[in-house]
PDB file of C-alpha atoms and ligand atoms in Angstrom:
ATOM      1  CA  MET A  10     -28.139 -16.261  37.369  1.00 84.00           C
ATOM      2  CA  THR A  11     -25.669 -16.136  40.236  1.00 94.00           C
ATOM      3  CA  ILE A  12     -21.921 -15.709  40.136  1.00 97.00           C
ATOM      4  CA  PRO A  13     -20.054 -17.937  42.569  1.00 97.00           C
ATOM      5  CA  ILE A  14     -16.875 -16.530  44.092  1.00 98.00           C
ATOM      6  CA  ARG A  15     -14.564 -17.682  46.819  1.00 98.00           C
ATOM      7  CA  LEU A  16     -12.893 -15.222  49.136  1.00 98.00           C
ATOM      8  CA  THR A  17     -10.616 -15.527  52.091  1.00 98.00           C
ATOM      9  CA  LEU A  18     -12.103 -12.875  54.292  1.00 98.00           C
ATOM     10  CA  ASN A  19     -10.256 -11.931  57.459  1.00 98.00           C
ATOM     11  CA  GLY A  20      -8.533 -15.291  57.354  1.00 97.00           C
ATOM     12  CA  LYS A  21     -11.630 -17.402  56.829  1.00 97.00           C
ATOM     13  CA  PRO A  22     -12.778 -18.997  53.582  1.00 98.00           C
ATOM     14  CA  HIS A  23     -16.122 -17.847  52.208  1.00 97.00           C
ATOM     15  CA  ALA A  24     -18.102 -19.204  49.278  1.00 97.00           C
ATOM     16  CA  ILE A  25     -20.467 -16.512  48.045  1.00 97.00           C
ATOM     17  CA  ASP A  26     -23.107 -16.564  45.335  1.00 97.00           C
ATOM     18  CA  LEU A  27     -23.442 -13.060  43.928  1.00 97.00           C
ATOM     19  CA  ASP A  28     -26.917 -12.387  42.624  1.00 94.00           C
ATOM     20  CA  ASP A  29     -25.811  -9.203  40.884  1.00 95.00           C
ATOM     21  CA  PRO A  30     -22.609  -8.873  38.868  1.00 95.00           C
ATOM     22  CA  ARG A  31     -22.532  -5.122  39.632  1.00 96.00           C
ATOM     23  CA  VAL A  32     -22.223  -5.439  43.398  1.00 98.00           C
ATOM     24  CA  THR A  33     -19.123  -3.750  44.752  1.00 98.00           C
ATOM     25  CA  LEU A  34     -16.879  -5.221  47.389  1.00 98.00           C
ATOM     26  CA  LEU A  35     -18.024  -2.463  49.754  1.00 98.00           C
ATOM     27  CA  ASP A  36     -21.693  -3.339  49.357  1.00 98.00           C
ATOM     28  CA  LEU A  37     -20.913  -7.029  49.631  1.00 98.00           C
ATOM     29  CA  LEU A  38     -19.098  -6.433  52.902  1.00 98.00           C
ATOM     30  CA  ARG A  39     -21.581  -4.012  54.425  1.00 98.00           C
ATOM     31  CA  GLU A  40     -24.940  -5.166  53.155  1.00 97.00           C
ATOM     32  CA  ARG A  41     -24.545  -8.875  52.595  1.00 96.00           C
ATOM     33  CA  LEU A  42     -21.849  -9.983  55.031  1.00 97.00           C
ATOM     34  CA  GLY A  43     -22.620  -7.616  57.901  1.00 97.00           C
ATOM     35  CA  LEU A  44     -19.124  -6.138  58.037  1.00 98.00           C
ATOM     36  CA  THR A  45     -19.865  -2.458  58.451  1.00 98.00           C
ATOM     37  CA  GLY A  46     -16.402  -1.268  59.464  1.00 98.00           C
ATOM     38  CA  ALA A  47     -15.530  -0.051  55.977  1.00 98.00           C
ATOM     39  CA  LYS A  48     -17.592   3.083  55.439  1.00 98.00           C
ATOM     40  CA  LYS A  49     -19.374   4.482  52.423  1.00 98.00           C
ATOM     41  CA  GLY A  50     -18.385   8.128  52.267  1.00 98.00           C
ATOM     42  CA  CYS A  51     -18.538   9.086  48.614  1.00 98.00           C
ATOM     43  CA  ASP A  52     -19.041   5.764  46.769  1.00 98.00           C
ATOM     44  CA  ARG A  53     -16.860   7.076  43.957  1.00 98.00           C
ATOM     45  CA  GLY A  54     -13.240   6.603  44.970  1.00 98.00           C
ATOM     46  CA  GLN A  55     -12.635  10.041  46.400  1.00 98.00           C
ATOM     47  CA  CYS A  56     -12.573   9.740  50.188  1.00 98.00           C
ATOM     48  CA  GLY A  57     -10.883   6.477  51.195  1.00 98.00           C
ATOM     49  CA  ALA A  58     -13.448   5.679  53.904  1.00 98.00           C
ATOM     50  CA  CYS A  59     -14.014   2.273  52.287  1.00 98.00           C
ATOM     51  CA  THR A  60     -10.346   1.232  52.204  1.00 98.00           C
ATOM     52  CA  VAL A  61      -9.616  -2.469  52.726  1.00 98.00           C
ATOM     53  CA  LEU A  62      -6.676  -4.658  51.762  1.00 98.00           C
ATOM     54  CA  VAL A  63      -7.012  -7.081  48.855  1.00 98.00           C
ATOM     55  CA  ASP A  64      -4.092  -9.463  48.509  1.00 97.00           C
ATOM     56  CA  GLY A  65      -2.182  -7.089  50.757  1.00 95.00           C
ATOM     57  CA  ARG A  66      -2.791  -3.979  48.661  1.00 96.00           C
ATOM     58  CA  ARG A  67      -4.950  -1.009  49.606  1.00 97.00           C
ATOM     59  CA  ILE A  68      -8.033  -0.506  47.521  1.00 98.00           C
ATOM     60  CA  ASN A  69     -11.153   1.613  47.575  1.00 98.00           C
ATOM     61  CA  SER A  70     -13.706  -1.144  47.970  1.00 98.00           C
ATOM     62  CA  CYS A  71     -16.457   1.087  46.540  1.00 98.00           C
ATOM     63  CA  LEU A  72     -14.743   0.891  43.153  1.00 98.00           C
ATOM     64  CA  GLN A  73     -14.021  -2.831  43.099  1.00 98.00           C
ATOM     65  CA  LEU A  74     -16.532  -5.269  41.678  1.00 98.00           C
ATOM     66  CA  ALA A  75     -16.859  -8.250  43.976  1.00 98.00           C
ATOM     67  CA  ALA A  76     -17.197 -10.548  40.956  1.00 98.00           C
ATOM     68  CA  SER A  77     -13.617  -9.770  39.975  1.00 98.00           C
ATOM     69  CA  LEU A  78     -12.213 -10.982  43.275  1.00 98.00           C
ATOM     70  CA  ASP A  79     -12.609 -14.733  42.979  1.00 98.00           C
ATOM     71  CA  GLY A  80      -9.770 -16.305  44.986  1.00 98.00           C
ATOM     72  CA  ALA A  81      -8.687 -13.049  46.607  1.00 98.00           C
ATOM     73  CA  GLU A  82      -7.682 -12.464  50.182  1.00 98.00           C
ATOM     74  CA  VAL A  83      -9.543  -9.592  51.765  1.00 98.00           C
ATOM     75  CA  LEU A  84      -8.653  -7.973  55.070  1.00 98.00           C
ATOM     76  CA  THR A  85     -11.030  -5.514  56.679  1.00 98.00           C
ATOM     77  CA  ILE A  86     -10.818  -3.551  59.914  1.00 98.00           C
ATOM     78  CA  GLU A  87     -12.801  -6.341  61.605  1.00 98.00           C
ATOM     79  CA  GLY A  88      -9.957  -8.783  60.982  1.00 98.00           C
ATOM     80  CA  LEU A  89      -7.114  -6.615  62.179  1.00 97.00           C
ATOM     81  CA  SER A  90      -6.925  -7.252  65.904  1.00 96.00           C
ATOM     82  CA  GLU A  91      -5.950 -10.584  67.337  1.00 93.00           C
ATOM     83  CA  GLY A  92      -8.650 -11.318  69.867  1.00 90.00           C
ATOM     84  CA  ASP A  93      -8.507  -8.519  72.410  1.00 92.00           C
ATOM     85  CA  ALA A  94      -5.054  -7.428  71.281  1.00 96.00           C
ATOM     86  CA  LEU A  95      -5.297  -4.377  69.056  1.00 97.00           C
ATOM     87  CA  HIS A  96      -3.121  -4.126  65.969  1.00 97.00           C
ATOM     88  CA  PRO A  97      -0.269  -1.612  66.529  1.00 96.00           C
ATOM     89  CA  VAL A  98      -1.888   0.843  64.114  1.00 98.00           C
ATOM     90  CA  GLN A  99      -5.196   0.672  65.987  1.00 98.00           C
ATOM     91  CA  ALA A 100      -3.399   1.194  69.297  1.00 98.00           C
ATOM     92  CA  ALA A 101      -1.443   4.127  67.865  1.00 98.00           C
ATOM     93  CA  PHE A 102      -4.617   5.848  66.635  1.00 98.00           C
ATOM     94  CA  ILE A 103      -5.993   5.687  70.168  1.00 98.00           C
ATOM     95  CA  ALA A 104      -2.725   6.790  71.781  1.00 98.00           C
ATOM     96  CA  HIS A 105      -2.368   9.796  69.449  1.00 98.00           C
ATOM     97  CA  ASP A 106      -6.028  10.842  69.192  1.00 97.00           C
ATOM     98  CA  GLY A 107      -6.048  10.034  65.494  1.00 98.00           C
ATOM     99  CA  PHE A 108      -9.796  10.548  65.176  1.00 97.00           C
ATOM    100  CA  GLN A 109     -12.749  12.621  66.246  1.00 97.00           C
ATOM    101  CA  CYS A 110     -16.095  11.344  64.935  1.00 98.00           C
ATOM    102  CA  GLY A 111     -14.471   8.106  63.774  1.00 98.00           C
ATOM    103  CA  PHE A 112     -16.215   7.856  60.406  1.00 98.00           C
ATOM    104  CA  CYS A 113     -13.016   7.887  58.374  1.00 98.00           C
ATOM    105  CA  THR A 114     -11.023   5.910  60.922  1.00 98.00           C
ATOM    106  CA  PRO A 115     -11.402   2.317  59.637  1.00 98.00           C
ATOM    107  CA  GLY A 116     -10.292   3.484  56.209  1.00 98.00           C
ATOM    108  CA  GLN A 117      -7.437   5.518  57.667  1.00 98.00           C
ATOM    109  CA  ILE A 118      -6.233   2.565  59.700  1.00 98.00           C
ATOM    110  CA  MET A 119      -6.445   0.067  56.820  1.00 98.00           C
ATOM    111  CA  SER A 120      -4.658   2.542  54.584  1.00 98.00           C
ATOM    112  CA  ALA A 121      -1.925   3.012  57.185  1.00 97.00           C
ATOM    113  CA  VAL A 122      -1.510  -0.749  57.559  1.00 97.00           C
ATOM    114  CA  GLY A 123      -1.204  -1.073  53.794  1.00 97.00           C
ATOM    115  CA  LEU A 124       1.234   1.820  53.555  1.00 96.00           C
ATOM    116  CA  ILE A 125       3.463   0.380  56.249  1.00 95.00           C
ATOM    117  CA  ARG A 126       3.351  -3.074  54.690  1.00 92.00           C
ATOM    118  CA  GLU A 127       4.308  -1.572  51.347  1.00 91.00           C
ATOM    119  CA  GLY A 128       7.424  -0.295  53.086  1.00 87.00           C
ATOM    120  CA  ARG A 129       6.614   3.232  51.929  1.00 76.00           C
ATOM    121  CA  ALA A 130       5.768   4.859  55.231  1.00 78.00           C
ATOM    122  CA  GLY A 131       8.932   5.222  57.255  1.00 80.00           C
ATOM    123  CA  THR A 132       8.646   8.024  59.764  1.00 81.00           C
ATOM    124  CA  ASP A 133       9.082  10.971  57.402  1.00 89.00           C
ATOM    125  CA  PRO A 134       5.998  13.192  57.731  1.00 94.00           C
ATOM    126  CA  GLU A 135       5.908  14.206  54.070  1.00 95.00           C
ATOM    127  CA  ARG A 136       6.054  10.602  52.853  1.00 94.00           C
ATOM    128  CA  ILE A 137       3.319   9.607  55.252  1.00 96.00           C
ATOM    129  CA  ARG A 138       1.122  12.555  54.261  1.00 96.00           C
ATOM    130  CA  GLU A 139       1.543  11.668  50.619  1.00 96.00           C
ATOM    131  CA  GLY A 140       0.939   7.974  51.233  1.00 96.00           C
ATOM    132  CA  MET A 141      -2.225   8.725  53.203  1.00 97.00           C
ATOM    133  CA  SER A 142      -3.478  11.457  50.873  1.00 97.00           C
ATOM    134  CA  GLY A 143      -6.274   9.284  49.489  1.00 97.00           C
ATOM    135  CA  ASN A 144      -7.932   9.196  52.902  1.00 98.00           C
ATOM    136  CA  LEU A 145      -9.876  12.312  53.774  1.00 98.00           C
ATOM    137  CA  CYS A 146     -10.957  13.314  57.267  1.00 98.00           C
ATOM    138  CA  ARG A 147     -13.790  15.788  57.506  1.00 97.00           C
ATOM    139  CA  CYS A 148     -12.955  16.389  61.165  1.00 98.00           C
ATOM    140  CA  GLY A 149      -9.430  17.423  60.282  1.00 97.00           C
ATOM    141  CA  ALA A 150      -7.744  14.973  62.656  1.00 98.00           C
ATOM    142  CA  TYR A 151      -4.716  14.895  60.400  1.00 98.00           C
ATOM    143  CA  ALA A 152      -2.152  15.841  63.051  1.00 98.00           C
ATOM    144  CA  GLY A 153      -3.090  12.881  65.236  1.00 98.00           C
ATOM    145  CA  ILE A 154      -3.335  10.570  62.233  1.00 98.00           C
ATOM    146  CA  LEU A 155       0.178  11.518  61.145  1.00 97.00           C
ATOM    147  CA  GLU A 156       1.586  10.932  64.618  1.00 97.00           C
ATOM    148  CA  ALA A 157      -0.188   7.594  64.856  1.00 97.00           C
ATOM    149  CA  VAL A 158       1.162   6.369  61.532  1.00 97.00           C
ATOM    150  CA  GLN A 159       4.677   7.554  62.398  1.00 95.00           C
ATOM    151  CA  ASP A 160       4.525   5.767  65.737  1.00 95.00           C
ATOM    152  CA  ALA A 161       3.096   2.521  64.341  1.00 95.00           C
ATOM    153  CA  SER A 162       5.448   2.563  61.397  1.00 93.00           C
ATOM    154  CA  GLY A 163       8.448   2.878  63.702  1.00 88.00           C
ATOM    155  CA  ARG A 164       7.222   0.013  65.875  1.00 85.00           C
ATOM    156  CA  MET A 165       6.271  -2.277  63.029  1.00 84.00           C
ATOM    157  CA  GLU A 166       9.589  -1.868  61.251  1.00 75.00           C
ATOM    158  CA  HIS A 167      10.994  -4.055  63.947  1.00 67.00           C
ATOM    159  CA  ARG A 168       8.298  -6.713  63.761  1.00 66.00           C
ATOM    160  CA  GLU A 169       8.866  -9.601  61.463  1.00 46.00           C
ATOM    161  CA  ASP A 170       5.222  -9.928  60.560  1.00 48.00           C
ATOM    162  CA  ALA A 171       4.073  -6.394  60.003  1.00 44.00           C
ATOM    163  CA  ALA A 172       0.542  -7.764  59.860  1.00 47.00           C
TER     164      ALA A 172
HETATM  165  S1  FES B  25     -16.565   5.465  49.711  1.00 72.62           S
HETATM  166 FE1  FES B  25     -14.981   4.595  48.554  1.00 72.62          FE
HETATM  167  S2  FES B  25     -13.575   6.193  48.221  1.00 72.62           S
HETATM  168 FE2  FES B  25     -15.238   7.146  49.252  1.00 72.62          FE
HETATM  169  S1  FES B  26     -12.536  11.543  62.419  1.00 72.62           S
HETATM  170 FE1  FES B  26     -14.362  12.394  61.606  1.00 72.62          FE
HETATM  171  S2  FES B  26     -14.104  12.233  59.480  1.00 72.62           S
HETATM  172 FE2  FES B  26     -12.178  11.674  60.270  1.00 72.62          FE
END
């Protein structure tokens, strides 16, 4: 028995037949749809490497059953740039060396985008640290990550579509 769901994924409609009701959004993205940007760090909601936006909110995709997302809008790191133009958060991570090995980076960036969209980032370091505390970085690139989020948050405050 399959479970049909419809998703808007990175702006495009998808009709998907799930052959297993237990498949997570992360596994759906990585193993069935070929979107490997979101990473599987812990697979238990502890590291944030799998962060994507669902209906504009940050979630750990390793904890979310795909079957529960019928009709949802999902944004992954693959859908963030507009053609060759990087999203301001992506550009800020590069400008501020917000990564080393890069494993946590897609999750960090999606979390930062969500935080800024929630209007909870501002440029206060403590608020940003708290807002990003669900995203771990084994390389310890936190100083650059903080600077990147501060920078992008400041820029995006002035954009109408903080997308
Ligand atoms: S892989 Fe999802 S929180 Fe770690
Ligand atoms: S850059 Fe390596 S885990 Fe964060």
